[in-house]
PDB file of C-alpha atoms in Angstrom:
ATOM      1  CA  MET A   1     -16.742   4.079  -8.029  1.00  0.00           C
ATOM      2  CA  LEU A   2     -14.413   1.668  -9.849  1.00  0.00           C
ATOM      3  CA  TRP A   3     -12.596  -0.959  -7.802  1.00  0.00           C
ATOM      4  CA  GLU A   4     -10.010  -3.515  -8.819  1.00  0.00           C
ATOM      5  CA  VAL A   5      -9.740  -6.766  -6.888  1.00  0.00           C
ATOM      6  CA  GLU A   6      -6.483  -8.503  -7.778  1.00  0.00           C
ATOM      7  CA  ILE A   7      -6.342 -12.201  -6.965  1.00  0.00           C
ATOM      8  CA  LEU A   8      -2.767 -13.460  -6.570  1.00  0.00           C
ATOM      9  CA  PRO A   9      -1.291 -16.799  -5.532  1.00  0.00           C
ATOM     10  CA  SER A  10      -0.675 -16.886  -1.782  1.00  0.00           C
ATOM     11  CA  GLN A  11       2.886 -16.646  -0.493  1.00  0.00           C
ATOM     12  CA  GLU A  12       2.877 -20.433   0.029  1.00  0.00           C
ATOM     13  CA  SER A  13       1.432 -21.267  -3.412  1.00  0.00           C
ATOM     14  CA  ARG A  14       3.182 -21.574  -6.738  1.00  0.00           C
ATOM     15  CA  ASP A  15       2.290 -19.170  -9.513  1.00  0.00           C
ATOM     16  CA  HIS A  16       1.321 -21.809 -12.077  1.00  0.00           C
ATOM     17  CA  GLU A  17       0.183 -19.251 -14.651  1.00  0.00           C
ATOM     18  CA  GLY A  18       3.442 -17.321 -14.316  1.00  0.00           C
ATOM     19  CA  GLN A  19       5.405 -20.545 -14.742  1.00  0.00           C
ATOM     20  CA  ARG A  20       3.357 -21.443 -17.845  1.00  0.00           C
ATOM     21  CA  VAL A  21       4.056 -18.064 -19.442  1.00  0.00           C
ATOM     22  CA  LEU A  22       7.781 -18.377 -18.689  1.00  0.00           C
ATOM     23  CA  ALA A  23       7.913 -21.897 -20.177  1.00  0.00           C
ATOM     24  CA  ASP A  24       5.948 -20.855 -23.275  1.00  0.00           C
ATOM     25  CA  ALA A  25       8.237 -17.854 -23.822  1.00  0.00           C
ATOM     26  CA  ARG A  26      11.293 -20.065 -23.546  1.00  0.00           C
ATOM     27  CA  SER A  27       9.795 -22.515 -26.051  1.00  0.00           C
ATOM     28  CA  LEU A  28       9.697 -19.553 -28.469  1.00  0.00           C
ATOM     29  CA  GLY A  29      13.417 -18.992 -27.877  1.00  0.00           C
ATOM     30  CA  ILE A  30      12.899 -16.006 -25.579  1.00  0.00           C
ATOM     31  CA  ASN A  31      15.466 -16.678 -22.877  1.00  0.00           C
ATOM     32  CA  SER A  32      15.854 -13.093 -21.636  1.00  0.00           C
ATOM     33  CA  LEU A  33      12.652 -13.408 -19.594  1.00  0.00           C
ATOM     34  CA  ASN A  34      13.706 -14.305 -16.030  1.00  0.00           C
ATOM     35  CA  GLU A  35      10.469 -14.326 -14.061  1.00  0.00           C
ATOM     36  CA  VAL A  36       6.731 -13.872 -14.565  1.00  0.00           C
ATOM     37  CA  ARG A  37       4.229 -13.074 -11.838  1.00  0.00           C
ATOM     38  CA  SER A  38       0.536 -13.252 -12.604  1.00  0.00           C
ATOM     39  CA  ALA A  39      -2.822 -12.333 -11.128  1.00  0.00           C
ATOM     40  CA  ARG A  40      -6.480 -12.475 -12.012  1.00  0.00           C
ATOM     41  CA  SER A  41      -8.386  -9.261 -11.614  1.00  0.00           C
ATOM     42  CA  TYR A  42     -11.989  -8.175 -11.276  1.00  0.00           C
ATOM     43  CA  LEU A  43     -12.910  -4.629 -12.246  1.00  0.00           C
ATOM     44  CA  ILE A  44     -16.039  -3.743 -10.293  1.00  0.00           C
ATOM     45  CA  GLN A  45     -18.089  -0.616 -11.028  1.00  0.00           C
ATOM     46  CA  GLY A  46     -20.796   0.422  -8.615  1.00  0.00           C
ATOM     47  CA  GLU A  47     -21.829   2.248  -5.505  1.00  0.00           C
ATOM     48  CA  LEU A  48     -19.419   0.331  -3.288  1.00  0.00           C
ATOM     49  CA  SER A  49     -17.276   1.338  -0.361  1.00  0.00           C
ATOM     50  CA  GLU A  50     -13.806  -0.121   0.131  1.00  0.00           C
ATOM     51  CA  ALA A  51     -15.306  -2.354   2.839  1.00  0.00           C
ATOM     52  CA  ASP A  52     -17.857  -3.640   0.281  1.00  0.00           C
ATOM     53  CA  ALA A  53     -15.070  -4.444  -2.207  1.00  0.00           C
ATOM     54  CA  VAL A  54     -13.094  -6.251   0.511  1.00  0.00           C
ATOM     55  CA  GLN A  55     -16.230  -8.197   1.491  1.00  0.00           C
ATOM     56  CA  ALA A  56     -16.714  -9.212  -2.154  1.00  0.00           C
ATOM     57  CA  ALA A  57     -13.130 -10.434  -2.354  1.00  0.00           C
ATOM     58  CA  GLU A  58     -13.281 -12.338   0.935  1.00  0.00           C
ATOM     59  CA  SER A  59     -16.673 -13.955   0.472  1.00  0.00           C
ATOM     60  CA  LEU A  60     -16.787 -14.649  -3.259  1.00  0.00           C
ATOM     61  CA  LEU A  61     -13.803 -13.816  -5.455  1.00  0.00           C
ATOM     62  CA  CYS A  62     -10.793 -15.189  -3.562  1.00  0.00           C
ATOM     63  CA  ASP A  63     -10.015 -18.708  -2.319  1.00  0.00           C
ATOM     64  CA  ALA A  64      -8.157 -17.842   0.901  1.00  0.00           C
ATOM     65  CA  VAL A  65      -6.536 -21.289   1.087  1.00  0.00           C
ATOM     66  CA  VAL A  66      -4.358 -20.742  -2.006  1.00  0.00           C
ATOM     67  CA  GLU A  67      -4.885 -17.081  -2.917  1.00  0.00           C
ATOM     68  CA  GLN A  68      -4.551 -13.597  -1.524  1.00  0.00           C
ATOM     69  CA  PHE A  69      -6.174 -10.401  -2.739  1.00  0.00           C
ATOM     70  CA  ARG A  70      -5.508  -6.691  -3.041  1.00  0.00           C
ATOM     71  CA  VAL A  71      -8.273  -4.092  -3.403  1.00  0.00           C
ATOM     72  CA  THR A  72      -7.501  -0.810  -5.148  1.00  0.00           C
ATOM     73  CA  SER A  73      -9.593   2.181  -6.135  1.00  0.00           C
ATOM     74  CA  LEU A  74      -9.078   3.047  -9.812  1.00  0.00           C
ATOM     75  CA  PRO A  75      -7.457   4.902 -11.351  1.00  0.00           C
ATOM     76  CA  ASP A  76      -4.441   4.092  -9.171  1.00  0.00           C
ATOM     77  CA  PRO A  77      -1.592   6.580  -9.669  1.00  0.00           C
ATOM     78  CA  SER A  78       0.833   4.257  -7.872  1.00  0.00           C
ATOM     79  CA  ALA A  79       0.130   1.281 -10.167  1.00  0.00           C
ATOM     80  CA  SER A  80       3.225  -0.670 -11.126  1.00  0.00           C
ATOM     81  CA  ASP A  81       4.136  -1.572 -14.671  1.00  0.00           C
ATOM     82  CA  CYS A  82       2.284  -4.659 -15.742  1.00  0.00           C
ATOM     83  CA  LEU A  83       0.551  -6.100 -18.777  1.00  0.00           C
ATOM     84  CA  ASN A  84      -3.246  -6.337 -18.543  1.00  0.00           C
ATOM     85  CA  VAL A  85      -5.045  -8.791 -20.808  1.00  0.00           C
ATOM     86  CA  LEU A  86      -8.723  -7.967 -21.346  1.00  0.00           C
ATOM     87  CA  LEU A  87     -11.443  -9.339 -23.582  1.00  0.00           C
ATOM     88  CA  GLN A  88     -12.229  -7.421 -26.778  1.00  0.00           C
ATOM     89  CA  PRO A  89     -15.500  -5.475 -26.749  1.00  0.00           C
ATOM     90  CA  GLY A  90     -18.370  -7.755 -27.711  1.00  0.00           C
ATOM     91  CA  VAL A  91     -16.712 -10.927 -26.368  1.00  0.00           C
ATOM     92  CA  THR A  92     -18.802 -12.553 -23.638  1.00  0.00           C
ATOM     93  CA  ASP A  93     -17.168 -12.453 -20.206  1.00  0.00           C
ATOM     94  CA  SER A  94     -19.157 -15.185 -18.471  1.00  0.00           C
ATOM     95  CA  VAL A  95     -16.954 -15.111 -15.353  1.00  0.00           C
ATOM     96  CA  ALA A  96     -17.713 -11.403 -14.949  1.00  0.00           C
ATOM     97  CA  ASP A  97     -21.419 -11.960 -15.637  1.00  0.00           C
ATOM     98  CA  ASN A  98     -21.597 -14.666 -12.948  1.00  0.00           C
ATOM     99  CA  ALA A  99     -19.607 -12.539 -10.495  1.00  0.00           C
ATOM    100  CA  GLN A 100     -21.938  -9.583 -11.056  1.00  0.00           C
ATOM    101  CA  ARG A 101     -25.013 -11.742 -10.365  1.00  0.00           C
ATOM    102  CA  ALA A 102     -23.417 -13.266  -7.251  1.00  0.00           C
ATOM    103  CA  LEU A 103     -22.400  -9.850  -5.925  1.00  0.00           C
ATOM    104  CA  ALA A 104     -25.933  -8.545  -6.499  1.00  0.00           C
ATOM    105  CA  ASP A 105     -27.227 -11.597  -4.586  1.00  0.00           C
ATOM    106  CA  GLN A 106     -25.103 -10.358  -1.656  1.00  0.00           C
ATOM    107  CA  ASP A 107     -26.975  -7.035  -1.844  1.00  0.00           C
ATOM    108  CA  LEU A 108     -23.980  -5.157  -3.247  1.00  0.00           C
ATOM    109  CA  ASN A 109     -24.850  -2.314  -5.628  1.00  0.00           C
ATOM    110  CA  VAL A 110     -22.796  -3.412  -8.642  1.00  0.00           C
ATOM    111  CA  ALA A 111     -23.385  -1.834 -12.053  1.00  0.00           C
ATOM    112  CA  ALA A 112     -20.760  -3.761 -14.045  1.00  0.00           C
ATOM    113  CA  VAL A 113     -17.961  -6.311 -13.670  1.00  0.00           C
ATOM    114  CA  ALA A 114     -15.136  -7.181 -16.063  1.00  0.00           C
ATOM    115  CA  THR A 115     -12.264  -9.604 -15.683  1.00  0.00           C
ATOM    116  CA  CYS A 116      -8.628  -9.172 -16.541  1.00  0.00           C
ATOM    117  CA  ARG A 117      -5.394 -11.157 -16.362  1.00  0.00           C
ATOM    118  CA  LYS A 118      -2.294  -9.315 -15.174  1.00  0.00           C
ATOM    119  CA  TYR A 119       1.365 -10.121 -15.755  1.00  0.00           C
ATOM    120  CA  TRP A 120       4.563  -8.633 -14.379  1.00  0.00           C
ATOM    121  CA  LEU A 121       7.567  -9.594 -16.529  1.00  0.00           C
ATOM    122  CA  THR A 122      11.135  -9.447 -15.229  1.00  0.00           C
ATOM    123  CA  GLY A 123      14.063  -9.588 -17.619  1.00  0.00           C
ATOM    124  CA  GLN A 124      15.836  -7.744 -20.406  1.00  0.00           C
ATOM    125  CA  LEU A 125      13.313  -8.264 -23.215  1.00  0.00           C
ATOM    126  CA  THR A 126      13.750  -6.440 -26.487  1.00  0.00           C
ATOM    127  CA  ASP A 127      10.690  -4.661 -27.896  1.00  0.00           C
ATOM    128  CA  ASP A 128      10.320  -7.505 -30.415  1.00  0.00           C
ATOM    129  CA  GLU A 129      10.478 -10.170 -27.691  1.00  0.00           C
ATOM    130  CA  GLN A 130       7.923  -8.274 -25.591  1.00  0.00           C
ATOM    131  CA  ALA A 131       5.586  -8.070 -28.597  1.00  0.00           C
ATOM    132  CA  ARG A 132       6.017 -11.806 -29.277  1.00  0.00           C
ATOM    133  CA  VAL A 133       5.236 -12.703 -25.673  1.00  0.00           C
ATOM    134  CA  GLN A 134       2.129 -10.513 -25.772  1.00  0.00           C
ATOM    135  CA  SER A 135       0.788 -11.875 -29.060  1.00  0.00           C
ATOM    136  CA  ARG A 136       1.928 -15.507 -28.886  1.00  0.00           C
ATOM    137  CA  VAL A 137       1.772 -16.307 -25.160  1.00  0.00           C
ATOM    138  CA  LEU A 138      -0.409 -13.864 -23.228  1.00  0.00           C
ATOM    139  CA  ALA A 139      -3.294 -12.962 -25.506  1.00  0.00           C
ATOM    140  CA  ASN A 140      -5.366 -14.439 -28.295  1.00  0.00           C
ATOM    141  CA  ASP A 141      -5.631 -11.416 -30.613  1.00  0.00           C
ATOM    142  CA  ALA A 142      -9.004 -12.608 -31.957  1.00  0.00           C
ATOM    143  CA  ILE A 143     -10.711 -12.129 -28.584  1.00  0.00           C
ATOM    144  CA  GLU A 144      -8.258 -10.306 -26.297  1.00  0.00           C
ATOM    145  CA  TYR A 145      -6.073  -7.226 -26.189  1.00  0.00           C
ATOM    146  CA  VAL A 146      -3.152  -6.137 -24.010  1.00  0.00           C
ATOM    147  CA  VAL A 147      -2.972  -2.839 -22.138  1.00  0.00           C
ATOM    148  CA  THR A 148       0.325  -1.690 -20.665  1.00  0.00           C
TER     149      THR A 148
END
């Protein structure tokens, strides 16, 4: 089964990554972007129940003091529109590698882990502005790609 564990800033915490993206977009002259929300995400493949995925999030992946998490079985037909930034095939994902080892150490049957950054953009961006934000702010095209 494939699970996604989204790690988001807690209600009391600032979304520093979202604020960085908004500031960087504005420095490029893109003023039609009003708000950016962000999350980190772990894609976990394995023989895991939902309770196992929640345990992984609670015990290892999420810092409950400043973060909250959401666990979803993929594919998720109710997924909202967001931009997902993933590493290109062949690029080492050391965070995912370490997470996979740590989850295995907790006796969870994990076959693979990948990481992802997620962004929800609010505003009236033109197609050109959206493309500029993706290529100049969100992703380094040499090692990452964006999935909508």
